[in-house]
mmCIF file of C-alpha atoms in Angstrom:
data_model
loop_
_atom_site.group_PDB
_atom_site.id
_atom_site.type_symbol
_atom_site.label_atom_id
_atom_site.label_comp_id
_atom_site.label_asym_id
_atom_site.label_seq_id
_atom_site.Cartn_x
_atom_site.Cartn_y
_atom_site.Cartn_z
ATOM 1 C CA UNK A 202 99.072 132.215 72.480
ATOM 2 C CA UNK A 203 99.737 132.481 76.188
ATOM 3 C CA UNK A 204 99.297 135.902 77.718
ATOM 4 C CA UNK A 205 102.097 135.095 80.164
ATOM 5 C CA UNK A 206 104.441 135.336 77.200
ATOM 6 C CA UNK A 207 103.662 139.037 76.870
ATOM 7 C CA UNK A 208 105.145 139.745 80.282
ATOM 8 C CA UNK A 209 108.488 137.984 79.943
ATOM 9 C CA UNK A 210 110.928 137.043 77.252
ATOM 10 C CA UNK A 211 111.214 133.570 78.777
ATOM 11 C CA UNK A 212 108.803 130.806 77.817
ATOM 12 C CA UNK A 213 105.939 130.229 80.260
ATOM 13 C CA UNK A 214 106.507 127.377 82.685
ATOM 14 C CA UNK A 215 104.263 124.323 82.736
ATOM 15 C CA UNK A 216 102.498 125.706 85.807
ATOM 16 C CA UNK A 217 101.997 129.102 84.168
ATOM 17 C CA UNK A 218 100.502 127.457 81.083
ATOM 18 C CA UNK A 219 98.167 125.265 83.156
ATOM 19 C CA UNK A 220 97.120 128.279 85.235
ATOM 20 C CA UNK A 221 96.331 130.333 82.155
ATOM 21 C CA UNK A 222 94.318 127.520 80.555
ATOM 22 C CA UNK A 223 92.239 127.198 83.706
ATOM 23 C CA UNK A 224 91.729 130.918 84.230
ATOM 24 C CA UNK A 225 90.583 131.367 80.644
ATOM 25 C CA UNK A 226 88.113 128.502 81.142
ATOM 26 C CA UNK A 227 86.886 130.037 84.394
ATOM 27 C CA UNK A 228 86.276 133.431 82.827
ATOM 28 C CA UNK A 229 84.701 131.945 79.691
ATOM 29 C CA UNK A 230 82.164 129.964 81.741
ATOM 30 C CA UNK A 231 81.623 132.765 84.262
ATOM 31 C CA UNK A 232 80.999 135.862 82.116
ATOM 32 C CA UNK A 233 80.212 138.001 85.159
ATOM 33 C CA UNK A 234 83.775 137.579 86.394
ATOM 34 C CA UNK A 235 85.929 140.396 85.100
ATOM 35 C CA UNK A 236 89.589 141.295 85.115
ATOM 36 C CA UNK A 237 91.065 138.310 83.257
ATOM 37 C CA UNK A 238 94.151 140.201 82.140
ATOM 38 C CA UNK A 239 94.825 141.564 85.625
ATOM 39 C CA UNK A 240 94.245 138.113 87.151
ATOM 40 C CA UNK A 241 96.677 136.477 84.725
ATOM 41 C CA UNK A 242 99.313 139.063 85.568
ATOM 42 C CA UNK A 243 98.755 138.543 89.306
ATOM 43 C CA UNK A 244 99.054 134.758 89.026
ATOM 44 C CA UNK A 245 102.208 135.015 86.930
ATOM 45 C CA UNK A 246 103.811 137.245 89.551
ATOM 46 C CA UNK A 247 102.838 134.818 92.343
ATOM 47 C CA UNK A 248 104.335 131.887 90.448
ATOM 48 C CA UNK A 249 107.556 133.734 89.669
ATOM 49 C CA UNK A 250 107.900 134.800 93.320
ATOM 50 C CA UNK A 251 106.776 131.651 95.175
ATOM 51 C CA UNK A 252 106.735 128.816 92.626
ATOM 52 C CA UNK A 253 102.971 128.488 93.026
ATOM 53 C CA UNK A 254 99.767 130.554 93.314
ATOM 54 C CA UNK A 255 96.502 130.556 95.257
ATOM 55 C CA UNK A 256 93.050 130.096 93.751
ATOM 56 C CA UNK A 257 90.289 132.459 94.762
ATOM 57 C CA UNK A 258 87.315 130.837 96.497
ATOM 58 C CA UNK A 259 85.288 131.190 93.300
ATOM 59 C CA UNK A 260 88.018 129.585 91.195
ATOM 60 C CA UNK A 261 88.374 126.725 93.652
ATOM 61 C CA UNK A 262 84.623 126.003 93.678
ATOM 62 C CA UNK A 263 84.433 126.149 89.890
ATOM 63 C CA UNK A 264 87.510 123.961 89.496
ATOM 64 C CA UNK A 265 86.203 121.285 91.859
ATOM 65 C CA UNK A 266 82.865 121.139 90.056
ATOM 66 C CA UNK A 267 84.516 120.905 86.654
ATOM 67 C CA UNK A 268 86.751 118.132 88.015
ATOM 68 C CA UNK A 269 83.581 116.148 88.707
ATOM 69 C CA UNK A 270 82.263 117.079 85.263
ATOM 70 C CA UNK A 271 85.471 115.681 83.759
ATOM 71 C CA UNK A 272 85.415 112.395 85.727
ATOM 72 C CA UNK A 273 85.245 109.902 82.895
ATOM 73 C CA UNK A 274 84.542 106.949 85.177
ATOM 74 C CA UNK A 275 81.535 108.489 86.915
ATOM 75 C CA UNK A 276 78.065 107.960 85.481
ATOM 76 C CA UNK A 277 76.343 110.401 87.865
ATOM 77 C CA UNK A 278 77.632 113.740 86.594
ATOM 78 C CA UNK A 279 74.325 115.288 85.581
ATOM 79 C CA UNK A 280 74.279 117.282 88.818
ATOM 80 C CA UNK A 281 77.890 118.488 88.775
ATOM 81 C CA UNK A 282 76.834 122.088 89.329
ATOM 82 C CA UNK A 283 75.205 121.140 92.650
ATOM 83 C CA UNK A 284 78.488 119.976 94.220
ATOM 84 C CA UNK A 285 78.922 121.662 97.599
ATOM 85 C CA UNK A 286 82.545 122.839 97.912
ATOM 86 C CA UNK A 287 84.056 123.192 101.387
ATOM 87 C CA UNK A 288 87.224 125.305 101.303
ATOM 88 C CA UNK A 289 89.516 123.987 104.038
ATOM 89 C CA UNK A 290 92.844 124.919 102.494
ATOM 90 C CA UNK A 291 94.156 126.264 105.785
ATOM 91 C CA UNK A 292 94.005 122.777 107.346
ATOM 92 C CA UNK A 293 97.369 120.979 107.286
ATOM 93 C CA UNK A 294 97.447 118.821 110.441
ATOM 94 C CA UNK A 295 96.268 115.228 110.615
ATOM 95 C CA UNK A 296 93.917 116.035 113.473
ATOM 96 C CA UNK A 297 92.451 118.965 111.562
ATOM 97 C CA UNK A 298 91.910 116.859 108.437
ATOM 98 C CA UNK A 299 90.201 114.132 110.468
ATOM 99 C CA UNK A 300 87.862 116.607 112.156
ATOM 100 C CA UNK A 301 86.857 118.149 108.832
ATOM 101 C CA UNK A 302 86.280 114.692 107.316
ATOM 102 C CA UNK A 303 83.825 114.005 110.135
ATOM 103 C CA UNK A 304 82.049 117.278 109.331
ATOM 104 C CA UNK A 305 82.088 116.334 105.642
ATOM 105 C CA UNK A 306 80.272 113.065 106.377
ATOM 106 C CA UNK A 307 77.728 114.814 108.577
ATOM 107 C CA UNK A 308 76.902 117.346 105.870
ATOM 108 C CA UNK A 309 76.920 114.807 103.047
ATOM 109 C CA UNK A 310 74.702 112.314 104.889
ATOM 110 C CA UNK A 311 71.990 114.852 105.742
ATOM 111 C CA UNK A 312 69.806 112.252 107.440
ATOM 112 C CA UNK A 313 69.769 110.076 104.329
ATOM 113 C CA UNK A 314 69.156 112.735 101.669
ATOM 114 C CA UNK A 315 72.710 112.427 100.398
ATOM 115 C CA UNK A 316 74.304 115.643 99.144
ATOM 116 C CA UNK A 317 77.274 115.821 96.748
ATOM 117 C CA UNK A 318 80.114 117.386 98.765
ATOM 118 C CA UNK A 319 83.851 117.934 98.335
ATOM 119 C CA UNK A 320 86.194 119.144 101.062
ATOM 120 C CA UNK A 321 89.398 120.656 99.705
ATOM 121 C CA UNK A 322 92.385 120.662 102.033
ATOM 122 C CA UNK A 323 95.778 122.355 101.659
ATOM 123 C CA UNK A 324 97.559 122.093 98.305
ATOM 124 C CA UNK A 325 101.067 120.848 97.689
ATOM 125 C CA UNK A 326 103.566 123.710 97.621
ATOM 126 C CA UNK A 327 107.207 123.697 96.465
ATOM 127 C CA UNK A 328 109.150 121.836 99.130
ATOM 128 C CA UNK A 329 106.049 121.552 101.304
ATOM 129 C CA UNK A 330 103.805 118.552 100.596
ATOM 130 C CA UNK A 331 100.259 118.620 101.918
ATOM 131 C CA UNK A 332 98.373 116.026 104.005
ATOM 132 C CA UNK A 333 97.151 112.808 102.416
ATOM 133 C CA UNK A 334 94.424 110.364 103.371
ATOM 134 C CA UNK A 335 95.376 106.699 103.022
ATOM 135 C CA UNK A 336 91.771 105.391 102.923
ATOM 136 C CA UNK A 337 90.399 105.115 99.408
ATOM 137 C CA UNK A 338 87.008 106.140 100.844
ATOM 138 C CA UNK A 339 86.250 107.858 104.114
ATOM 139 C CA UNK A 340 84.084 104.904 105.140
ATOM 140 C CA UNK A 341 85.474 101.440 104.525
ATOM 141 C CA UNK A 342 85.125 98.050 106.223
ATOM 142 C CA UNK A 343 88.082 96.172 107.663
ATOM 143 C CA UNK A 344 89.411 92.951 106.163
ATOM 144 C CA UNK A 345 91.213 90.307 108.234
ATOM 145 C CA UNK A 346 92.735 87.046 107.084
ATOM 146 C CA UNK A 347 91.833 84.113 109.302
ATOM 147 C CA UNK A 348 93.991 81.078 110.085
ATOM 148 C CA UNK A 349 92.326 79.007 107.357
ATOM 149 C CA UNK A 350 93.166 81.642 104.704
ATOM 150 C CA UNK A 351 89.622 82.987 104.395
ATOM 151 C CA UNK A 352 88.987 86.706 104.792
ATOM 152 C CA UNK A 353 86.546 88.137 107.293
ATOM 153 C CA UNK A 354 85.224 91.449 106.066
ATOM 154 C CA UNK A 355 86.338 93.214 102.899
ATOM 155 C CA UNK A 356 89.384 91.678 101.176
ATOM 156 C CA UNK A 357 90.007 94.974 99.413
ATOM 157 C CA UNK A 358 91.042 96.528 102.705
ATOM 158 C CA UNK A 359 93.497 93.931 104.013
ATOM 159 C CA UNK A 360 96.485 96.256 103.654
ATOM 160 C CA UNK A 361 94.804 99.281 105.209
ATOM 161 C CA UNK A 362 93.535 97.135 108.085
ATOM 162 C CA UNK A 363 97.055 95.833 108.727
ATOM 163 C CA UNK A 364 98.415 99.371 108.608
ATOM 164 C CA UNK A 365 95.797 100.682 111.051
ATOM 165 C CA UNK A 366 96.481 97.818 113.444
ATOM 166 C CA UNK A 367 100.232 98.479 113.259
ATOM 167 C CA UNK A 368 99.562 102.129 114.139
ATOM 168 C CA UNK A 369 97.634 101.120 117.245
ATOM 169 C CA UNK A 370 94.016 100.668 116.151
ATOM 170 C CA UNK A 371 92.306 98.054 118.341
ATOM 171 C CA UNK A 372 90.801 96.285 115.347
ATOM 172 C CA UNK A 373 87.085 96.735 115.830
ATOM 173 C CA UNK A 374 84.547 94.212 117.085
ATOM 174 C CA UNK A 375 85.614 91.441 114.724
ATOM 175 C CA UNK A 376 82.516 91.514 112.488
ATOM 176 C CA UNK A 377 82.448 91.509 108.655
ATOM 177 C CA UNK A 378 81.444 95.193 108.746
ATOM 178 C CA UNK A 379 83.826 96.909 111.173
ATOM 179 C CA UNK A 380 84.334 100.511 110.055
ATOM 180 C CA UNK A 381 88.011 101.331 109.569
ATOM 181 C CA UNK A 382 89.536 104.442 111.114
ATOM 182 C CA UNK A 383 90.848 107.272 108.979
ATOM 183 C CA UNK A 384 94.584 106.940 108.395
ATOM 184 C CA UNK A 385 96.160 110.321 107.657
ATOM 185 C CA UNK A 386 99.687 111.285 106.694
ATOM 186 C CA UNK A 387 100.654 114.902 107.409
ATOM 187 C CA UNK A 388 104.188 116.278 106.932
ATOM 188 C CA UNK A 389 106.107 116.720 110.140
ATOM 189 C CA UNK A 390 103.885 114.224 112.007
ATOM 190 C CA UNK A 391 103.832 110.452 112.356
ATOM 191 C CA UNK A 392 101.059 108.765 110.361
ATOM 192 C CA UNK A 393 97.986 108.776 112.613
ATOM 193 C CA UNK A 394 94.631 107.007 112.793
ATOM 194 C CA UNK A 395 91.300 108.483 113.867
ATOM 195 C CA UNK A 396 88.115 106.612 114.736
ATOM 196 C CA UNK A 397 85.009 107.822 112.929
ATOM 197 C CA UNK A 398 82.150 108.688 115.331
ATOM 198 C CA UNK A 399 79.263 106.292 114.872
ATOM 199 C CA UNK A 400 76.816 109.158 114.432
ATOM 200 C CA UNK A 401 78.373 110.164 111.095
ATOM 201 C CA UNK A 402 78.466 106.636 109.659
ATOM 202 C CA UNK A 403 74.959 105.965 108.391
ATOM 203 C CA UNK A 404 74.542 102.287 107.489
ATOM 204 C CA UNK A 405 71.642 100.444 105.901
ATOM 205 C CA UNK A 406 70.847 96.854 106.990
ATOM 206 C CA UNK A 407 69.891 94.868 103.895
ATOM 207 C CA UNK A 408 66.603 93.025 103.576
ATOM 208 C CA UNK A 409 64.653 91.707 100.604
ATOM 209 C CA UNK A 410 61.008 92.525 99.736
ATOM 210 C CA UNK A 411 60.189 88.871 98.965
ATOM 211 C CA UNK A 412 62.602 86.725 100.989
ATOM 212 C CA UNK A 413 62.542 87.157 104.800
ATOM 213 C CA UNK A 414 65.644 84.942 105.125
ATOM 214 C CA UNK A 415 67.743 87.629 103.439
ATOM 215 C CA UNK A 416 67.920 89.601 106.690
ATOM 216 C CA UNK A 417 69.592 86.590 108.319
ATOM 217 C CA UNK A 418 72.646 87.124 106.092
ATOM 218 C CA UNK A 419 73.511 90.131 108.247
ATOM 219 C CA UNK A 420 74.516 92.288 105.282
ATOM 220 C CA UNK A 421 74.722 96.064 105.499
ATOM 221 C CA UNK A 422 76.365 98.943 103.655
ATOM 222 C CA UNK A 423 77.226 102.543 104.370
ATOM 223 C CA UNK A 424 75.248 105.361 102.794
ATOM 224 C CA UNK A 425 77.940 107.795 101.623
ATOM 225 C CA UNK A 426 80.562 106.829 98.998
ATOM 226 C CA UNK A 427 83.206 109.491 99.738
ATOM 227 C CA UNK A 428 86.319 108.908 97.608
ATOM 228 C CA UNK A 429 89.396 110.159 99.458
ATOM 229 C CA UNK A 430 92.565 108.880 97.764
ATOM 230 C CA UNK A 431 92.619 110.971 94.579
ATOM 231 C CA UNK A 432 94.414 114.212 93.784
ATOM 232 C CA UNK A 433 92.281 117.169 92.793
ATOM 233 C CA UNK A 434 94.191 119.019 90.068
ATOM 234 C CA UNK A 435 93.100 122.547 89.148
ATOM 235 C CA UNK A 436 95.145 124.882 86.970
ATOM 236 C CA UNK A 437 98.404 123.091 87.727
ATOM 237 C CA UNK A 438 97.817 123.075 91.511
ATOM 238 C CA UNK A 439 97.494 119.689 93.263
ATOM 239 C CA UNK A 440 95.221 119.185 96.264
ATOM 240 C CA UNK A 441 96.125 115.682 97.502
ATOM 241 C CA UNK A 442 93.394 115.567 100.152
ATOM 242 C CA UNK A 443 90.017 116.388 98.626
ATOM 243 C CA UNK A 444 87.407 113.778 99.615
ATOM 244 C CA UNK A 445 84.268 113.976 97.503
ATOM 245 C CA UNK A 446 80.996 112.099 97.235
ATOM 246 C CA UNK A 447 77.813 111.752 95.308
ATOM 247 C CA UNK A 448 75.300 109.025 96.135
ATOM 248 C CA UNK A 449 75.345 105.340 95.304
ATOM 249 C CA UNK A 450 74.082 103.599 92.216
ATOM 250 C CA UNK A 451 72.712 100.287 93.475
ATOM 251 C CA UNK A 452 74.937 98.047 91.343
ATOM 252 C CA UNK A 453 78.045 99.539 92.932
ATOM 253 C CA UNK A 454 77.015 97.802 96.146
ATOM 254 C CA UNK A 455 74.961 94.817 94.973
ATOM 255 C CA UNK A 456 76.982 93.759 91.938
ATOM 256 C CA UNK A 457 80.486 94.831 92.968
ATOM 257 C CA UNK A 458 81.028 95.349 96.706
ATOM 258 C CA UNK A 459 78.859 92.411 97.745
ATOM 259 C CA UNK A 460 78.895 90.405 94.526
ATOM 260 C CA UNK A 461 82.495 90.336 93.297
ATOM 261 C CA UNK A 462 84.426 87.144 94.068
ATOM 262 C CA UNK A 463 87.348 89.191 95.423
ATOM 263 C CA UNK A 464 85.086 91.270 97.672
ATOM 264 C CA UNK A 465 82.259 89.849 99.835
ATOM 265 C CA UNK A 466 81.452 87.121 97.272
ATOM 266 C CA UNK A 467 77.824 86.727 98.339
ATOM 267 C CA UNK A 468 76.485 85.333 95.057
ATOM 268 C CA UNK A 469 76.994 81.608 95.924
ATOM 269 C CA UNK A 470 75.374 82.041 99.353
ATOM 270 C CA UNK A 471 72.364 83.873 97.934
ATOM 271 C CA UNK A 472 72.010 81.245 95.205
ATOM 272 C CA UNK A 473 72.015 78.487 97.815
ATOM 273 C CA UNK A 474 69.361 80.280 99.887
ATOM 274 C CA UNK A 475 67.258 80.678 96.743
ATOM 275 C CA UNK A 476 67.539 76.934 96.094
ATOM 276 C CA UNK A 477 69.031 77.449 92.626
ATOM 277 C CA UNK A 478 70.679 74.668 90.640
ATOM 278 C CA UNK A 479 74.386 75.554 90.792
ATOM 279 C CA UNK A 480 75.631 72.338 89.158
ATOM 280 C CA UNK A 481 76.091 74.023 85.786
ATOM 281 C CA UNK A 482 76.595 77.600 84.634
ATOM 282 C CA UNK A 483 73.861 77.207 82.022
ATOM 283 C CA UNK A 484 71.179 77.575 84.694
ATOM 284 C CA UNK A 485 72.349 81.193 85.043
ATOM 285 C CA UNK A 486 72.256 80.817 88.809
ATOM 286 C CA UNK A 487 74.881 83.533 89.207
ATOM 287 C CA UNK A 488 72.796 86.011 87.217
ATOM 288 C CA UNK A 489 69.612 85.246 89.136
ATOM 289 C CA UNK A 490 71.315 85.543 92.515
ATOM 290 C CA UNK A 491 73.047 88.759 91.481
ATOM 291 C CA UNK A 492 69.753 90.354 90.483
ATOM 292 C CA UNK A 493 68.233 89.502 93.877
ATOM 293 C CA UNK A 494 71.247 91.015 95.647
ATOM 294 C CA UNK A 495 70.659 94.247 93.755
ATOM 295 C CA UNK A 496 66.925 94.133 94.442
ATOM 296 C CA UNK A 497 67.747 93.913 98.146
ATOM 297 C CA UNK A 498 70.089 96.907 98.023
ATOM 298 C CA UNK A 499 67.596 99.174 96.251
ATOM 299 C CA UNK A 500 64.720 98.001 98.433
ATOM 300 C CA UNK A 501 66.647 98.493 101.684
ATOM 301 C CA UNK A 502 67.963 101.964 100.878
ATOM 302 C CA UNK A 503 64.477 102.972 99.786
ATOM 303 C CA UNK A 504 62.898 101.657 102.989
ATOM 304 C CA UNK A 505 65.534 103.505 105.046
ATOM 305 C CA UNK A 506 64.950 106.779 103.194
ATOM 306 C CA UNK A 507 68.540 106.911 101.946
ATOM 307 C CA UNK A 508 69.341 108.324 98.507
ATOM 308 C CA UNK A 509 70.266 105.758 95.875
ATOM 309 C CA UNK A 510 69.584 105.272 92.178
ATOM 310 C CA UNK A 511 69.197 102.273 89.893
ATOM 311 C CA UNK A 512 71.375 101.657 86.851
ATOM 312 C CA UNK A 513 68.602 102.096 84.292
ATOM 313 C CA UNK A 514 67.614 105.525 85.601
ATOM 314 C CA UNK A 515 71.217 106.645 85.964
ATOM 315 C CA UNK A 516 72.074 105.528 82.436
ATOM 316 C CA UNK A 517 69.340 107.742 81.019
ATOM 317 C CA UNK A 518 70.494 110.629 83.192
ATOM 318 C CA UNK A 519 74.031 110.233 81.931
ATOM 319 C CA UNK A 520 72.912 110.530 78.313
ATOM 320 C CA UNK A 521 71.060 113.713 79.283
ATOM 321 C CA UNK A 522 74.320 115.012 80.774
ATOM 322 C CA UNK A 523 76.205 114.000 77.638
ATOM 323 C CA UNK A 524 73.728 115.832 75.403
ATOM 324 C CA UNK A 525 74.006 118.977 77.530
ATOM 325 C CA UNK A 526 77.792 118.917 77.392
ATOM 326 C CA UNK A 527 77.808 118.423 73.638
ATOM 327 C CA UNK A 528 75.252 121.221 73.310
ATOM 328 C CA UNK A 529 77.596 123.490 75.262
ATOM 329 C CA UNK A 530 80.421 122.632 72.862
ATOM 330 C CA UNK A 531 82.388 120.684 75.477
ATOM 331 C CA UNK A 532 83.984 117.263 75.285
ATOM 332 C CA UNK A 533 82.583 114.798 77.792
ATOM 333 C CA UNK A 534 85.101 112.162 78.923
ATOM 334 C CA UNK A 535 83.613 108.722 79.486
ATOM 335 C CA UNK A 536 85.206 105.291 79.769
ATOM 336 C CA UNK A 537 82.797 102.723 78.347
ATOM 337 C CA UNK A 538 83.933 99.971 80.713
ATOM 338 C CA UNK A 539 83.060 102.131 83.735
ATOM 339 C CA UNK A 540 79.943 103.891 82.440
ATOM 340 C CA UNK A 541 78.155 100.694 81.387
ATOM 341 C CA UNK A 542 76.607 99.066 84.506
ATOM 342 C CA UNK A 543 78.040 95.738 85.722
ATOM 343 C CA UNK A 544 74.682 93.972 85.279
ATOM 344 C CA UNK A 545 72.171 94.132 82.418
ATOM 345 C CA UNK A 546 74.545 96.351 80.469
ATOM 346 C CA UNK A 547 72.906 95.857 77.079
ATOM 347 C CA UNK A 548 69.503 96.718 78.585
ATOM 348 C CA UNK A 549 70.727 100.250 79.299
ATOM 349 C CA UNK A 550 71.091 102.991 76.676
ATOM 350 C CA UNK A 551 74.721 103.740 77.574
ATOM 351 C CA UNK A 552 75.793 100.335 76.252
ATOM 352 C CA UNK A 553 75.094 100.986 72.587
ATOM 353 C CA UNK A 554 77.666 103.651 71.787
ATOM 354 C CA UNK A 555 81.303 104.611 72.209
ATOM 355 C CA UNK A 556 82.651 107.644 74.055
ATOM 356 C CA UNK A 557 85.577 110.027 73.974
ATOM 357 C CA UNK A 558 88.197 109.426 76.664
ATOM 358 C CA UNK A 559 90.226 112.670 76.858
ATOM 359 C CA UNK A 560 92.220 113.275 80.031
ATOM 360 C CA UNK A 561 90.932 116.740 80.919
ATOM 361 C CA UNK A 562 91.759 119.194 83.668
ATOM 362 C CA UNK A 563 90.525 120.198 86.185
ATOM 363 C CA UNK A 564 90.190 116.598 87.286
ATOM 364 C CA UNK A 565 90.355 114.020 90.046
ATOM 365 C CA UNK A 566 93.500 112.019 89.364
ATOM 366 C CA UNK A 567 94.458 108.612 90.734
ATOM 367 C CA UNK A 568 97.814 108.672 92.531
ATOM 368 C CA UNK A 569 100.179 105.890 93.614
ATOM 369 C CA UNK A 570 99.482 104.094 96.870
ATOM 370 C CA UNK A 571 101.695 105.481 99.682
ATOM 371 C CA UNK A 572 104.939 103.516 99.880
ATOM 372 C CA UNK A 573 104.365 102.625 103.530
ATOM 373 C CA UNK A 574 100.927 101.220 102.700
ATOM 374 C CA UNK A 575 102.382 99.280 99.756
ATOM 375 C CA UNK A 576 104.509 97.356 102.236
ATOM 376 C CA UNK A 577 101.357 96.120 103.952
ATOM 377 C CA UNK A 578 99.813 95.445 100.535
ATOM 378 C CA UNK A 579 102.756 93.210 99.582
ATOM 379 C CA UNK A 580 102.285 91.254 102.793
ATOM 380 C CA UNK A 581 98.643 90.763 101.894
ATOM 381 C CA UNK A 582 99.614 89.562 98.406
ATOM 382 C CA UNK A 583 102.022 87.014 99.865
ATOM 383 C CA UNK A 584 99.235 85.717 102.083
ATOM 384 C CA UNK A 585 96.979 85.412 99.048
ATOM 385 C CA UNK A 586 99.588 83.257 97.302
ATOM 386 C CA UNK A 587 99.779 81.049 100.380
ATOM 387 C CA UNK A 588 96.010 80.631 100.495
ATOM 388 C CA UNK A 589 95.634 79.895 96.818
ATOM 389 C CA UNK A 590 94.412 83.296 95.671
ATOM 390 C CA UNK A 591 96.149 85.162 92.877
ATOM 391 C CA UNK A 592 96.899 88.897 92.877
ATOM 392 C CA UNK A 593 94.348 89.285 90.086
ATOM 393 C CA UNK A 594 91.616 87.950 92.337
ATOM 394 C CA UNK A 595 92.204 90.660 94.918
ATOM 395 C CA UNK A 596 91.896 93.630 92.573
ATOM 396 C CA UNK A 597 89.084 95.628 94.011
ATOM 397 C CA UNK A 598 86.107 97.605 92.820
ATOM 398 C CA UNK A 599 85.501 100.757 94.825
ATOM 399 C CA UNK A 600 81.947 101.886 95.125
ATOM 400 C CA UNK A 601 82.032 105.532 94.160
ATOM 401 C CA UNK A 602 85.171 105.063 92.083
ATOM 402 C CA UNK A 603 84.883 101.430 90.948
ATOM 403 C CA UNK A 604 88.130 99.640 90.271
ATOM 404 C CA UNK A 605 87.988 96.230 88.664
ATOM 405 C CA UNK A 606 90.752 94.515 86.770
ATOM 406 C CA UNK A 607 92.098 95.840 83.496
ATOM 407 C CA UNK A 608 91.324 92.593 81.704
ATOM 408 C CA UNK A 609 87.625 92.943 82.448
ATOM 409 C CA UNK A 610 87.692 96.546 81.313
ATOM 410 C CA UNK A 611 89.374 95.638 78.044
ATOM 411 C CA UNK A 612 86.850 92.872 77.398
ATOM 412 C CA UNK A 613 84.044 95.364 77.858
ATOM 413 C CA UNK A 614 85.765 97.877 75.579
ATOM 414 C CA UNK A 615 86.013 95.186 72.915
ATOM 415 C CA UNK A 616 82.330 94.463 73.417
ATOM 416 C CA UNK A 617 81.538 98.122 72.836
ATOM 417 C CA UNK A 618 83.621 98.158 69.658
ATOM 418 C CA UNK A 619 81.790 95.079 68.420
ATOM 419 C CA UNK A 620 78.427 96.748 69.088
ATOM 420 C CA UNK A 621 79.570 99.897 67.321
ATOM 421 C CA UNK A 622 80.849 97.890 64.380
#
């Protein structure tokens, strides 16, 4: 029964119901907070007067942490309570958002001891949308299609690179690892781009503990995976700009960003440098090269003193998190195809079970790509057709929020069902 119903003969609105669900959760998990009935009445009156309501700082911090706790595609949720929440709801301009994103990266990087951080900007209000960040992560590398159809840099970011160039960005130095600017859409302003200062973009050059030639590949990756294109939904309120980060699991870089055929596609090059027999798949040359890529990532981050974790350790930590959530009487969303690592899956304990996949709130929710950016994306797709690539080949895997194509996910789900059966 909704308490809002006691104050009016009309049925509670969807927002009122979502607000009450959240406030009851907040008070249940924070017993020291008092005044639930008074708070419910206050929120109802705000909604009836303005069509929305404002979270207290404590509610916002709790909601953001629970949103991480509810992220079914994230394996690293054991430390959800440690998420540092930066309340920047007063910021609505593109320039203000960009400045706070720079501060976010500085605080999250912490000299290499990566801290989980979320920065929450203004919420959507009735008739007044809030700013949005077009980048899927605060730090991304540009992708450019060359005359021969090949891509220099990250193919995942072809559309965003085109958009930034159209807005006036100079295009970087022309290397495979040119950091893209932030592209921010704020109501009442033209879409704007902002260069990230080099001092807040910590990058790790990749080397290998056993193969000196690996350094000659010129590979590198950034230290902070700050997802920035998802809505944070708390109690019916949407915060469309709420970049958040944890730290990397090595396979996100080594197996996906650098290993996927529709990303940097480094597996064939590493295999050639290793002198592997690539004439037949049965030599498992792809597997051997992929393992060495991941060895290099973990080794390099470790040598640089930058936080990272391996997929075996993180799998065990996730099961600890799962046990704690079950012990607290809570459902723990988890999508098997995202929780199981992209290499050596069956060697990790998360492989051998199924999980619940409820869509819980608070949560970080994927939203449609901005229509203006979709125009650049369609141009990129056309170019892929011309160069012999299919749209399926360009589906990307984000690091902190890995993508990957739905077919691969379904295959892995079927594998989990077979194991369970």
